Short mmCIF file of C-alpha atoms in Angstrom, two decimals:
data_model
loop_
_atom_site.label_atom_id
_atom_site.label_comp_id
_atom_site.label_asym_id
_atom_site.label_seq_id
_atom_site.Cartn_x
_atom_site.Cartn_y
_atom_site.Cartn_z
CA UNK L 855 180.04 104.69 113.93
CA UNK L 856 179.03 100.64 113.64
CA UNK L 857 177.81 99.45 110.33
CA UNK L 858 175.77 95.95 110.74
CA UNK L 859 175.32 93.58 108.56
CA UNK L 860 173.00 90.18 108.66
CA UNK L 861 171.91 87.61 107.08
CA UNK L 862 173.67 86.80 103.61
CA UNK L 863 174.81 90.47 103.16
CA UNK L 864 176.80 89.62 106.69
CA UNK L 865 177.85 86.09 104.85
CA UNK L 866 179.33 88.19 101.79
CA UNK L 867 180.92 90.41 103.34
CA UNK L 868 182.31 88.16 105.50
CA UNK L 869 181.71 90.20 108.75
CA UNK L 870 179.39 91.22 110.89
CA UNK L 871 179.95 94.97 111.30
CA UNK L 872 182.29 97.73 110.21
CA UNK L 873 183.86 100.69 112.34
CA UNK L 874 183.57 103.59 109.78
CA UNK L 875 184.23 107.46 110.33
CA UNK L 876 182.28 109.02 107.51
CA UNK L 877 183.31 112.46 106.44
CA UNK L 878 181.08 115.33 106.91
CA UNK L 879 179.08 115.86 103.83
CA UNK L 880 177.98 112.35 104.28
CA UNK L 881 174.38 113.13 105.97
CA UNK L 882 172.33 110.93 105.86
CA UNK L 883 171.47 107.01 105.71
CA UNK L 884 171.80 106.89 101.72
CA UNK L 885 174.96 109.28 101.57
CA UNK L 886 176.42 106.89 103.96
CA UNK L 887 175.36 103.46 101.96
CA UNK L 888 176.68 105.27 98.53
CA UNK L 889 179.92 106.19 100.55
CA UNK L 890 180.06 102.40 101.76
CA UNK L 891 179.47 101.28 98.18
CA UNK L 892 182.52 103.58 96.83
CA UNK L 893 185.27 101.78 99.35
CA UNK L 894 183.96 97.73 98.85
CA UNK L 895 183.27 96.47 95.26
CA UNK L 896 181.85 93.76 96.99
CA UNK L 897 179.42 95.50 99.29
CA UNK L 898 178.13 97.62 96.02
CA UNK L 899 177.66 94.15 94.35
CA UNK L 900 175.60 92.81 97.29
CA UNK L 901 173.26 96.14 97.43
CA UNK L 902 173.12 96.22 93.92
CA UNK L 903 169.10 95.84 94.27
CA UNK L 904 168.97 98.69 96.52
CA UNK L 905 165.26 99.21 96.83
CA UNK L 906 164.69 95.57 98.76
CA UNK L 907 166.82 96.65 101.72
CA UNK L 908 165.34 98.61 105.02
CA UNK L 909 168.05 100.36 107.31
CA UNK L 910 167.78 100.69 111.13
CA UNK L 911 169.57 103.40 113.25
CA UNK L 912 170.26 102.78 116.22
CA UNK L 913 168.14 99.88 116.57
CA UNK L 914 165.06 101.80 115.12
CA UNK L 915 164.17 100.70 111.45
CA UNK L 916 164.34 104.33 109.52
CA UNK L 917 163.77 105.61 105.80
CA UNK L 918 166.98 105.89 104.02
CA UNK L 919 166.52 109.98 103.77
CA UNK L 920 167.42 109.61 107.55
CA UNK L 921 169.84 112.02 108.49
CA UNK L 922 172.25 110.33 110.46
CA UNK L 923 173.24 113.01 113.10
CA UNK L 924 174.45 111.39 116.45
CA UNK L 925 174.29 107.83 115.18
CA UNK L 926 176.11 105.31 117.17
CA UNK L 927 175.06 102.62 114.29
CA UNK L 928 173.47 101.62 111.18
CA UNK L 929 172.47 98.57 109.97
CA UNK L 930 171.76 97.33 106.65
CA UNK L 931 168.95 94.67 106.33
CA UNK L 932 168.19 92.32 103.43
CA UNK L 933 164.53 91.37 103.22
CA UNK L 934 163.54 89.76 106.45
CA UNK L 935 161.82 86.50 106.55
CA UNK L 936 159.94 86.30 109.88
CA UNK L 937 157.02 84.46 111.12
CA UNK V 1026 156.20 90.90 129.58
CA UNK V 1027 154.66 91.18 125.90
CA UNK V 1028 157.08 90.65 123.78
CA UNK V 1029 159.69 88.13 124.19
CA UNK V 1030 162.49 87.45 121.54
CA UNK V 1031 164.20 84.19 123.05
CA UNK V 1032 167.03 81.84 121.67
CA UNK V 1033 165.20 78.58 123.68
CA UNK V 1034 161.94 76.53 123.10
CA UNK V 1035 158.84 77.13 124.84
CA UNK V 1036 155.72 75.28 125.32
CA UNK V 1037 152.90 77.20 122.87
CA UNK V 1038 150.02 75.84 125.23
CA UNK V 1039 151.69 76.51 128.49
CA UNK V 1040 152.33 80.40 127.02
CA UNK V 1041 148.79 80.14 125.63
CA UNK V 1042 147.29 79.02 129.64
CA UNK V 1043 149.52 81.83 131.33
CA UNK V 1044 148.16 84.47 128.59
CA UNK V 1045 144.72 83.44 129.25
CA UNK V 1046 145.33 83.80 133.05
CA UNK V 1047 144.84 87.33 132.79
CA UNK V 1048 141.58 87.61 130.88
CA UNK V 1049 139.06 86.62 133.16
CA UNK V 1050 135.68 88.70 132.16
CA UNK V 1051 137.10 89.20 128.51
CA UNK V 1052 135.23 87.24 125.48
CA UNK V 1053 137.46 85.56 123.07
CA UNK V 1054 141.22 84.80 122.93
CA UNK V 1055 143.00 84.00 120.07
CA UNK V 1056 146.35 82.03 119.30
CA UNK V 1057 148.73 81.66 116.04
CA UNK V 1058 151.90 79.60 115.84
CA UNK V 1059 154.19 78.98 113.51
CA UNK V 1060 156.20 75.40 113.84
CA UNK V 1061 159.06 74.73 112.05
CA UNK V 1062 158.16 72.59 108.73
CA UNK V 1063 159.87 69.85 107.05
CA UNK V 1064 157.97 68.41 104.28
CA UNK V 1065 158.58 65.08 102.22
CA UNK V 1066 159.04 67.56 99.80
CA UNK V 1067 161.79 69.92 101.27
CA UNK V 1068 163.01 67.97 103.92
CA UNK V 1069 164.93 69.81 106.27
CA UNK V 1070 167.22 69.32 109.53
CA UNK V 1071 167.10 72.34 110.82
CA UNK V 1072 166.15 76.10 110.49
CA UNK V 1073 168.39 78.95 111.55
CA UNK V 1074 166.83 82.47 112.78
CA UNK V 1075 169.05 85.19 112.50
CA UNK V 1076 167.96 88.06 114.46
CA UNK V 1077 169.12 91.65 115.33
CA UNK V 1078 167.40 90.87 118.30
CA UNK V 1079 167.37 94.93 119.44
CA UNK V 1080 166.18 95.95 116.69
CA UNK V 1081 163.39 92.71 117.02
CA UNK V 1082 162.40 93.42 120.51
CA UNK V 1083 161.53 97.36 119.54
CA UNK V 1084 160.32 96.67 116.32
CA UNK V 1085 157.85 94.12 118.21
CA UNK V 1086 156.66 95.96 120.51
CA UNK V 1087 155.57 98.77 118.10
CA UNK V 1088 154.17 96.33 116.10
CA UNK V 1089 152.17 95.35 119.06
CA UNK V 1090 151.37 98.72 120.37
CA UNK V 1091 149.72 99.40 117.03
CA UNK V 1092 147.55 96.35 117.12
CA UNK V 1093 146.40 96.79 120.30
CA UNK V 1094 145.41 100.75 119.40
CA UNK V 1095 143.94 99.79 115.92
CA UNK V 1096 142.02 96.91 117.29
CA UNK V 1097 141.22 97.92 120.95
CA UNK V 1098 142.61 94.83 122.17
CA UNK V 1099 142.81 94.10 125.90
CA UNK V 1100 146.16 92.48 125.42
CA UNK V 1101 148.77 91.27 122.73
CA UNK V 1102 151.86 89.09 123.28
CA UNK V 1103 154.35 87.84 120.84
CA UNK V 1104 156.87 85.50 121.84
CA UNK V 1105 159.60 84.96 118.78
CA UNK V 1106 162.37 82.65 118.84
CA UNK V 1107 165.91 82.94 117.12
CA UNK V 1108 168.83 80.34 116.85
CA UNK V 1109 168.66 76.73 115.60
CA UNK V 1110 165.20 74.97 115.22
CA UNK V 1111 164.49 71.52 114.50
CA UNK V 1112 161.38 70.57 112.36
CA UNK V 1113 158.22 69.89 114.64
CA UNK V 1114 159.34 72.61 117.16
CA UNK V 1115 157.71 76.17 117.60
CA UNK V 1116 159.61 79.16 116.21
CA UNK V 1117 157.22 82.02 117.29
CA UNK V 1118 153.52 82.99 118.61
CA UNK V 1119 151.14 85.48 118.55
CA UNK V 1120 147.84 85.94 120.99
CA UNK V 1121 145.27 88.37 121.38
CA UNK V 1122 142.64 89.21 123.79
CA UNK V 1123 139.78 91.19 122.76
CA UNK V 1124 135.93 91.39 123.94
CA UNK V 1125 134.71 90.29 120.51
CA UNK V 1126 136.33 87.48 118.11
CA UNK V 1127 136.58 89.55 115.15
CA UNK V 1128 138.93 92.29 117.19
CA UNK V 1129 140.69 89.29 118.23
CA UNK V 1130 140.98 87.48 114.79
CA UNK V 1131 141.68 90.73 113.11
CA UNK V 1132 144.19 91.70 116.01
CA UNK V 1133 146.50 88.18 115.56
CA UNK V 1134 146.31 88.22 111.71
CA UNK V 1135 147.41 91.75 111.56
CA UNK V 1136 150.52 91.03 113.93
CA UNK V 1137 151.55 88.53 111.86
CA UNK V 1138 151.27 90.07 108.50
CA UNK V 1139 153.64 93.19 109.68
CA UNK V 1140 155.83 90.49 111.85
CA UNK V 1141 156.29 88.88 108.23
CA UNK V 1142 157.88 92.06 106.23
CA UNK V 1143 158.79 94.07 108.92
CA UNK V 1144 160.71 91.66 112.20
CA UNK V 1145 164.53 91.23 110.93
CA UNK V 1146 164.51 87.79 111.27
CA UNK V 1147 166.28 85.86 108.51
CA UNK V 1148 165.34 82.43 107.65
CA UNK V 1149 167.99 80.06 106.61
CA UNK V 1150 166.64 76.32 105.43
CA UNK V 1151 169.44 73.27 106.57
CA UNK V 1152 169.42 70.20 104.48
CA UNK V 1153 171.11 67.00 103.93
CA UNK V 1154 172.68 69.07 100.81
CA UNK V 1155 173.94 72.28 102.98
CA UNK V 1156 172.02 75.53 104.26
CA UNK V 1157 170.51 77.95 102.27
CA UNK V 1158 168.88 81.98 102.85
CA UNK V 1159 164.97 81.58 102.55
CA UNK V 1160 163.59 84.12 100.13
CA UNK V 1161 160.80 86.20 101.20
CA UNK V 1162 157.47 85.65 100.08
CA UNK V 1163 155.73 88.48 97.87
CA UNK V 1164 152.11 86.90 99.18
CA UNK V 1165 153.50 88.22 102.45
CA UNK V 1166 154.27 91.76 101.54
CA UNK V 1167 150.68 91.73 99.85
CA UNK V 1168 148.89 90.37 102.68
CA UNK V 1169 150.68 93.36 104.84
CA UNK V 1170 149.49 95.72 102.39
CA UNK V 1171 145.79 95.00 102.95
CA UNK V 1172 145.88 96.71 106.63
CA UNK V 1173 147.39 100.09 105.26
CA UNK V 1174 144.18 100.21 102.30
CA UNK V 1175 141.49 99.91 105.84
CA UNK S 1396 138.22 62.62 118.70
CA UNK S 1397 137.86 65.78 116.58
CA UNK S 1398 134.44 67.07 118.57
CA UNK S 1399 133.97 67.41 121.71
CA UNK S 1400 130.40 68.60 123.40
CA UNK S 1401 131.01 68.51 127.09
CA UNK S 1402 130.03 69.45 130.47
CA UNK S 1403 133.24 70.19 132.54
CA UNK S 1404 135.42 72.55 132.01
CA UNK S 1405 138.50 72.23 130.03
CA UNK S 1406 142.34 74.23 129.97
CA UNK S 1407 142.60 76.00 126.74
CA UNK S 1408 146.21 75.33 126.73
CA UNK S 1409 146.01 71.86 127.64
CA UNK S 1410 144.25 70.90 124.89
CA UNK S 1411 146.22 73.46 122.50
CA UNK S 1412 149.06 71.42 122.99
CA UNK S 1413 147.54 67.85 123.19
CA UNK S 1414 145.86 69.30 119.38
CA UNK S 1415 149.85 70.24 118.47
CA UNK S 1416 151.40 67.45 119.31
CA UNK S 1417 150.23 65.94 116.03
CA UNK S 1418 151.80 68.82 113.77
CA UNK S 1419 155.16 67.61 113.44
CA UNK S 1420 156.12 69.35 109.85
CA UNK S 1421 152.49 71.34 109.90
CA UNK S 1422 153.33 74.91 109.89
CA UNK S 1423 150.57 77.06 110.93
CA UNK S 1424 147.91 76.43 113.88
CA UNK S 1425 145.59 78.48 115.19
CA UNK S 1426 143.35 78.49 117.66
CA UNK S 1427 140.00 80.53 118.95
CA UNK S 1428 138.59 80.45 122.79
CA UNK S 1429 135.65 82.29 123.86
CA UNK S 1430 135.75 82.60 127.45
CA UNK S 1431 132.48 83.85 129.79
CA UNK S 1432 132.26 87.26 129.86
CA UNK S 1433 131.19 89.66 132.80
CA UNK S 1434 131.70 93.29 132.80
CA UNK S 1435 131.44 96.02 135.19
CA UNK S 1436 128.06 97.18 132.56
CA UNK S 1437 126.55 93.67 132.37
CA UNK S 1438 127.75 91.66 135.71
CA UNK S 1439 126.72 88.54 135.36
CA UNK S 1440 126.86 85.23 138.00
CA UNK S 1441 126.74 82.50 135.73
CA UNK S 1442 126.19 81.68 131.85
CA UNK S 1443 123.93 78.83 131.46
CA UNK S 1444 124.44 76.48 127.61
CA UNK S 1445 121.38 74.87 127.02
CA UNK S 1446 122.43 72.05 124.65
CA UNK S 1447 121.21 69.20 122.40
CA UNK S 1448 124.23 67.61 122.59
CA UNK S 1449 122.87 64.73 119.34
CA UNK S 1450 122.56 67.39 116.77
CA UNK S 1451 125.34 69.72 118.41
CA UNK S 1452 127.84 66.54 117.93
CA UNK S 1453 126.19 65.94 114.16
CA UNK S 1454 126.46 69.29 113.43
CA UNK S 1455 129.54 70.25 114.73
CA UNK S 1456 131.47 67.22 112.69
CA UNK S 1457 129.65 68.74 109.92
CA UNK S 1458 130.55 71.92 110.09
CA UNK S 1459 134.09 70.57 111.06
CA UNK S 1460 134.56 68.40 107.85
CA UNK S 1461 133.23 71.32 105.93
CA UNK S 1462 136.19 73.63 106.84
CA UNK S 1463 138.64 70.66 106.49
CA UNK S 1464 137.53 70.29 102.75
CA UNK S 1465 137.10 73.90 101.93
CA UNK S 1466 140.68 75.45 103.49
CA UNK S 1467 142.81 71.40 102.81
CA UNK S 1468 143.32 71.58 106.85
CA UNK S 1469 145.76 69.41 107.88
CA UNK S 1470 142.91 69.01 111.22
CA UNK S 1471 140.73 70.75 113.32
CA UNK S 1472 139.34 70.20 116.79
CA UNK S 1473 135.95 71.77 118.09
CA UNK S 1474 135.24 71.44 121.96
CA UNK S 1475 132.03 73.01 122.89
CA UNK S 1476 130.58 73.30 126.77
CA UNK S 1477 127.25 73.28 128.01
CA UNK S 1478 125.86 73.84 131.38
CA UNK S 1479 126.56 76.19 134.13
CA UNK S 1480 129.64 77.90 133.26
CA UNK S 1481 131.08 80.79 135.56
CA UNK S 1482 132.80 83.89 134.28
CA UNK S 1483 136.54 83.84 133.42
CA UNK S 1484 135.68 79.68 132.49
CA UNK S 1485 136.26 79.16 128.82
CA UNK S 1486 133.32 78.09 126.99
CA UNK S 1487 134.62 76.78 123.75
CA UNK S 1488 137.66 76.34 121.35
CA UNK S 1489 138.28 75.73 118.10
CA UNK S 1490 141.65 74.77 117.11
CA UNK S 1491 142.90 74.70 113.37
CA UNK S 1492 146.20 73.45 111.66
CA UNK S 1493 147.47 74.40 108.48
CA UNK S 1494 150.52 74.27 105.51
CA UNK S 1495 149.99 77.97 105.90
CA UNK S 1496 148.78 80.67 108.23
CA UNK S 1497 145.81 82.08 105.57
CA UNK S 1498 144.27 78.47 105.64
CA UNK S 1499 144.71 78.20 109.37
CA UNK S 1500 143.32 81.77 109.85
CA UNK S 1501 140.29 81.68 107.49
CA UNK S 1502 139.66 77.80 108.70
CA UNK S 1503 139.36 79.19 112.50
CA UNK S 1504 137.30 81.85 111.43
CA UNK S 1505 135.20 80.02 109.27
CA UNK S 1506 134.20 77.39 112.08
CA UNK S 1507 133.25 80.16 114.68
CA UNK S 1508 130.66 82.14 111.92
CA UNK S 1509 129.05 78.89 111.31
CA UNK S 1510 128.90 77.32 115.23
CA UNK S 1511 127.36 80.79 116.14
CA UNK S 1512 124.05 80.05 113.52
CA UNK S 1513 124.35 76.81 113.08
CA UNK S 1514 125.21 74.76 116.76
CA UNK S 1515 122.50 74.22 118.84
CA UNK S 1516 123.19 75.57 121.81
CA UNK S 1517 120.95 78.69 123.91
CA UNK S 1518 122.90 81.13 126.49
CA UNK S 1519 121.31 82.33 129.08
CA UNK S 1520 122.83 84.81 131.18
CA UNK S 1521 121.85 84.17 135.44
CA UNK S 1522 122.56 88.04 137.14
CA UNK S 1523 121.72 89.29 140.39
CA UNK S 1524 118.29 90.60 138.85
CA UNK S 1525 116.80 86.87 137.66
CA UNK S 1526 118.14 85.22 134.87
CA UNK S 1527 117.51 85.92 131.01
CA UNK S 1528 118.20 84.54 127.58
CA UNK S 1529 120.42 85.72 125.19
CA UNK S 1530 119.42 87.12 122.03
CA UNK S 1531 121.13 86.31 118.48
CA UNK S 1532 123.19 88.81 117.27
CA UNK S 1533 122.08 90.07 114.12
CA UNK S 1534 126.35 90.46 113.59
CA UNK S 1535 126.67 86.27 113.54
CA UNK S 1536 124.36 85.85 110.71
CA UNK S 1537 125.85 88.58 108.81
CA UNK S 1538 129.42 87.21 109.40
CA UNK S 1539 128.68 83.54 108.17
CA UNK S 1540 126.79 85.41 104.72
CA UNK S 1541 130.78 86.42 103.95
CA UNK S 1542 132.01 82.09 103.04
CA UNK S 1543 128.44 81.72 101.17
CA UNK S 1544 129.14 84.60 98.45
CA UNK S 1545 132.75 83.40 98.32
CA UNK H 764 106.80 60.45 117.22
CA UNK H 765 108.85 62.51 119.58
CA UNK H 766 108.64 66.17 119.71
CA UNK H 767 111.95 68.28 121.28
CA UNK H 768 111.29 71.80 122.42
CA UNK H 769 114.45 73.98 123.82
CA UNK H 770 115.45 76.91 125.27
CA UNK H 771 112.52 79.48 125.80
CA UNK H 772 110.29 77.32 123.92
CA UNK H 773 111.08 74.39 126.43
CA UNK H 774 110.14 76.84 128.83
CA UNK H 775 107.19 78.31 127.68
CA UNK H 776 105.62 75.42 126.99
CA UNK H 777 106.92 74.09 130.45
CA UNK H 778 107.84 70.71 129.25
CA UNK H 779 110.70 69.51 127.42
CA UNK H 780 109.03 66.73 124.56
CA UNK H 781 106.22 66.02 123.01
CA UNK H 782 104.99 62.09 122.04
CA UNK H 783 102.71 62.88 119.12
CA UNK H 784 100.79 60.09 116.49
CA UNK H 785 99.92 62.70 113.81
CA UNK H 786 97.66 61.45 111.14
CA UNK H 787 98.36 60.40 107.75
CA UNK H 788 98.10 63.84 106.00
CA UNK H 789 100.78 65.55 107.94
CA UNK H 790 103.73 64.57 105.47
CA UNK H 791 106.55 67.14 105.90
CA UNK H 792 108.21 69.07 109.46
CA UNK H 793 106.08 72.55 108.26
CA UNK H 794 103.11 70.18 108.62
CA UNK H 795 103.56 68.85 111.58
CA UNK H 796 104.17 72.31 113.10
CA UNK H 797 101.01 73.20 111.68
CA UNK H 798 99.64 70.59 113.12
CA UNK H 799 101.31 70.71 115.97
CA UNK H 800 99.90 74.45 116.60
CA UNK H 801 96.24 74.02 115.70
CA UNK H 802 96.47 71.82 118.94
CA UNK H 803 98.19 74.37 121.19
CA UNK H 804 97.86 77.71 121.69
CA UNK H 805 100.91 78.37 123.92
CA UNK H 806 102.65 76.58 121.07
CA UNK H 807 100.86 78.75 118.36
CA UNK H 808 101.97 81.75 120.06
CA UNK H 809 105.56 81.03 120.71
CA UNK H 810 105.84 79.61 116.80
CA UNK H 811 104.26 83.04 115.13
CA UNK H 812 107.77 83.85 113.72
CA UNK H 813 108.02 80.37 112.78
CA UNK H 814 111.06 82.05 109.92
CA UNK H 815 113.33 82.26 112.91
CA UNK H 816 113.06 78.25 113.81
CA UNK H 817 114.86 75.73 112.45
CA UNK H 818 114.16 72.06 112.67
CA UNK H 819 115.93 68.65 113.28
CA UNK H 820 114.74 65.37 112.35
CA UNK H 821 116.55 62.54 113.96
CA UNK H 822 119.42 64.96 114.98
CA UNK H 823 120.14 66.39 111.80
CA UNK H 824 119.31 70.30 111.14
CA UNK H 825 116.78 69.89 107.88
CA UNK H 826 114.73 72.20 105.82
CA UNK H 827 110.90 72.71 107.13
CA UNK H 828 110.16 71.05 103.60
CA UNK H 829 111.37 67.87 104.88
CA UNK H 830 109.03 64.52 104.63
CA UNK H 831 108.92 62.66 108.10
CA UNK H 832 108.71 59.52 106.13
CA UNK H 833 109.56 57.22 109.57
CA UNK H 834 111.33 60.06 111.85
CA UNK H 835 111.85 59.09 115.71
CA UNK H 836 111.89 62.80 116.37
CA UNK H 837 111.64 66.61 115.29
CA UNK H 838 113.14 69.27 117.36
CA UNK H 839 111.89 72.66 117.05
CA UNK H 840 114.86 74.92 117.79
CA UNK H 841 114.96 78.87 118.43
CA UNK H 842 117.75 80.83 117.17
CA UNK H 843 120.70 79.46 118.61
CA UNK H 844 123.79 81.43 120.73
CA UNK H 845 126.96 79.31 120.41
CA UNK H 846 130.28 80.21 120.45
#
């Protein structure tokens, strides 16, 4: 499964995407951000303010109790500034 | 086409003439663009769009789909541009069709307050002193708000 | 020339983009066009703008200065038509630019409440059947009431 | 003085101006259309909702309270249909 990242979450991270392979218990679109957090201090840091990010899967913006079944990616998006 | 997301300029009254093309026998058209600002204030040389441009191009088009239900419009295009913009130059457009103004009005204004909170788009501001994220605007996440208490 | 009462016809998009090319570093415009309308209920042949094109020119600027003032528009451009017009032909357009897209919005809207009471011009619709003159709707008066209590 | 009808007014009264020399005593625009009506009974007819007029004097839309202190013209005008 892809992770994405944009914006200044993708500049402090220094990437653009992960390849992950999340164990089982890890359902849904939160499990999988906590699990994300666990393995990079400095992704934790960066979603420290959890609340202002939205999450798309598979290209379809989601809520975060999402279960991910099937998901070929996730991404993570900091506020967006549009318009 | 309704929705384009494109990485090139376009011509907002060109888009505006083909739109129109289609209405003939409907009342009242309306237009919004945003341009890309650089004020003597916050100068700028440029302004980057990031975009997940998938995710942009469905997101859109629900976006649009709803306007056009909620506000019985007879069409709805949004053309949004990502990349590098220079000051002066369009970065995105919305225009409605509608038999009556206020549809029309209500139909454009709408678009743009969901476009605002809810396109991922990301903003970044270059200046003479480097490049830096704009931060959202909490008028805009109000001004979305007003459409869900209707 | 920020009025315009004419007899031709005009391209909406035309004179969009003429009205943009002065927004370098402007970030919002917006623009209304009512276009003649004939439906399958209501076909009609032609619309016919009686016009007193003095006051409509004084009153217009008026109205036009007004919104400038009240919403700090950057400008605004009114082009009104009278005479035989034929349906799918735009009739008028109002065309506002803004810091921001509430200004540019309200602004737009704000100039199309007041032209419908407050311009002197008289629509009369030509059909098949003879030819008739449109009544005020009662909707127009109530929609310019909403900038006096505010 | 000039007199400007339009619309269905212009058209019920099947002419499109008036030239009027009212007398001394007609001071303000409600006057003149008072005086303007005694005189016609087409006119009288078309006016008897006079609140739905307005009136210009010298091109600019003023209240029927108006003085005509040295006006060129008044234009009676029925509700009007922009837009």
């Amino acid at each position: 499964m892809k992770v994405l990242y944009f914006a200044w979450l993708r500049e402090r991270l220094d990437r653009s995407e992960d390849e992950v392979a999340p164990p089982a218990e890890v359902e849904t679109v939160t499990d999988l951000v906590d699990w994300l957090a666990q393995r990079d201090e400095v992704l934790a840091a960066a979603l420290e303010k959890r609340s202002i990010f939205k999450f798309a899967v598979d290209a379809r913006i989601v809520p975060p109790q999402t279960p991910l079944a099937g998901a070929d990616s996730v991404a993570i998006l900091p506020p967006m500034t549009a318009g | 086409m309704s929705v384009e997301v494109i990485t090139g300029s376009f011509d907002p009254g060109a888009a505006y003439s083909e739109f129109l093309a289609g209405a003939r026998g409907i009342g009242a058209g309306v237009v919004f663009t945003g341009v890309v600002r650089s004020t003597h204030e916050r100068p700028i040389t440029a302004l980057i769009l990031e975009c997940y441009v998938e995710l942009a191009t469905n997101e859109i088009e629900a976006i649009r789909r709803s306007a056009v239900d909620r506000f019985a419009l007879a069409e709805a295009h949004i053309i949004h541009r990502h990349g590098r913009l220079l000051p002066g130059e369009p970065i995105m457009q919305v225009m409605t069709l509608a038999e009556h103004r206020g549809a029309a009005f209500d139909g454009a204004q709408y678009l743009m307050d969901y476009l605002k909170t809810d396109a991922p788009f990301w903003k970044k501001e270059e200046t003479a002193d480097g490049s830096k994220w704009v931060e959202p605007v909490a008028a805009d996440a109000v001004a979305r708000l007003r459409w869900e208490q209707t």
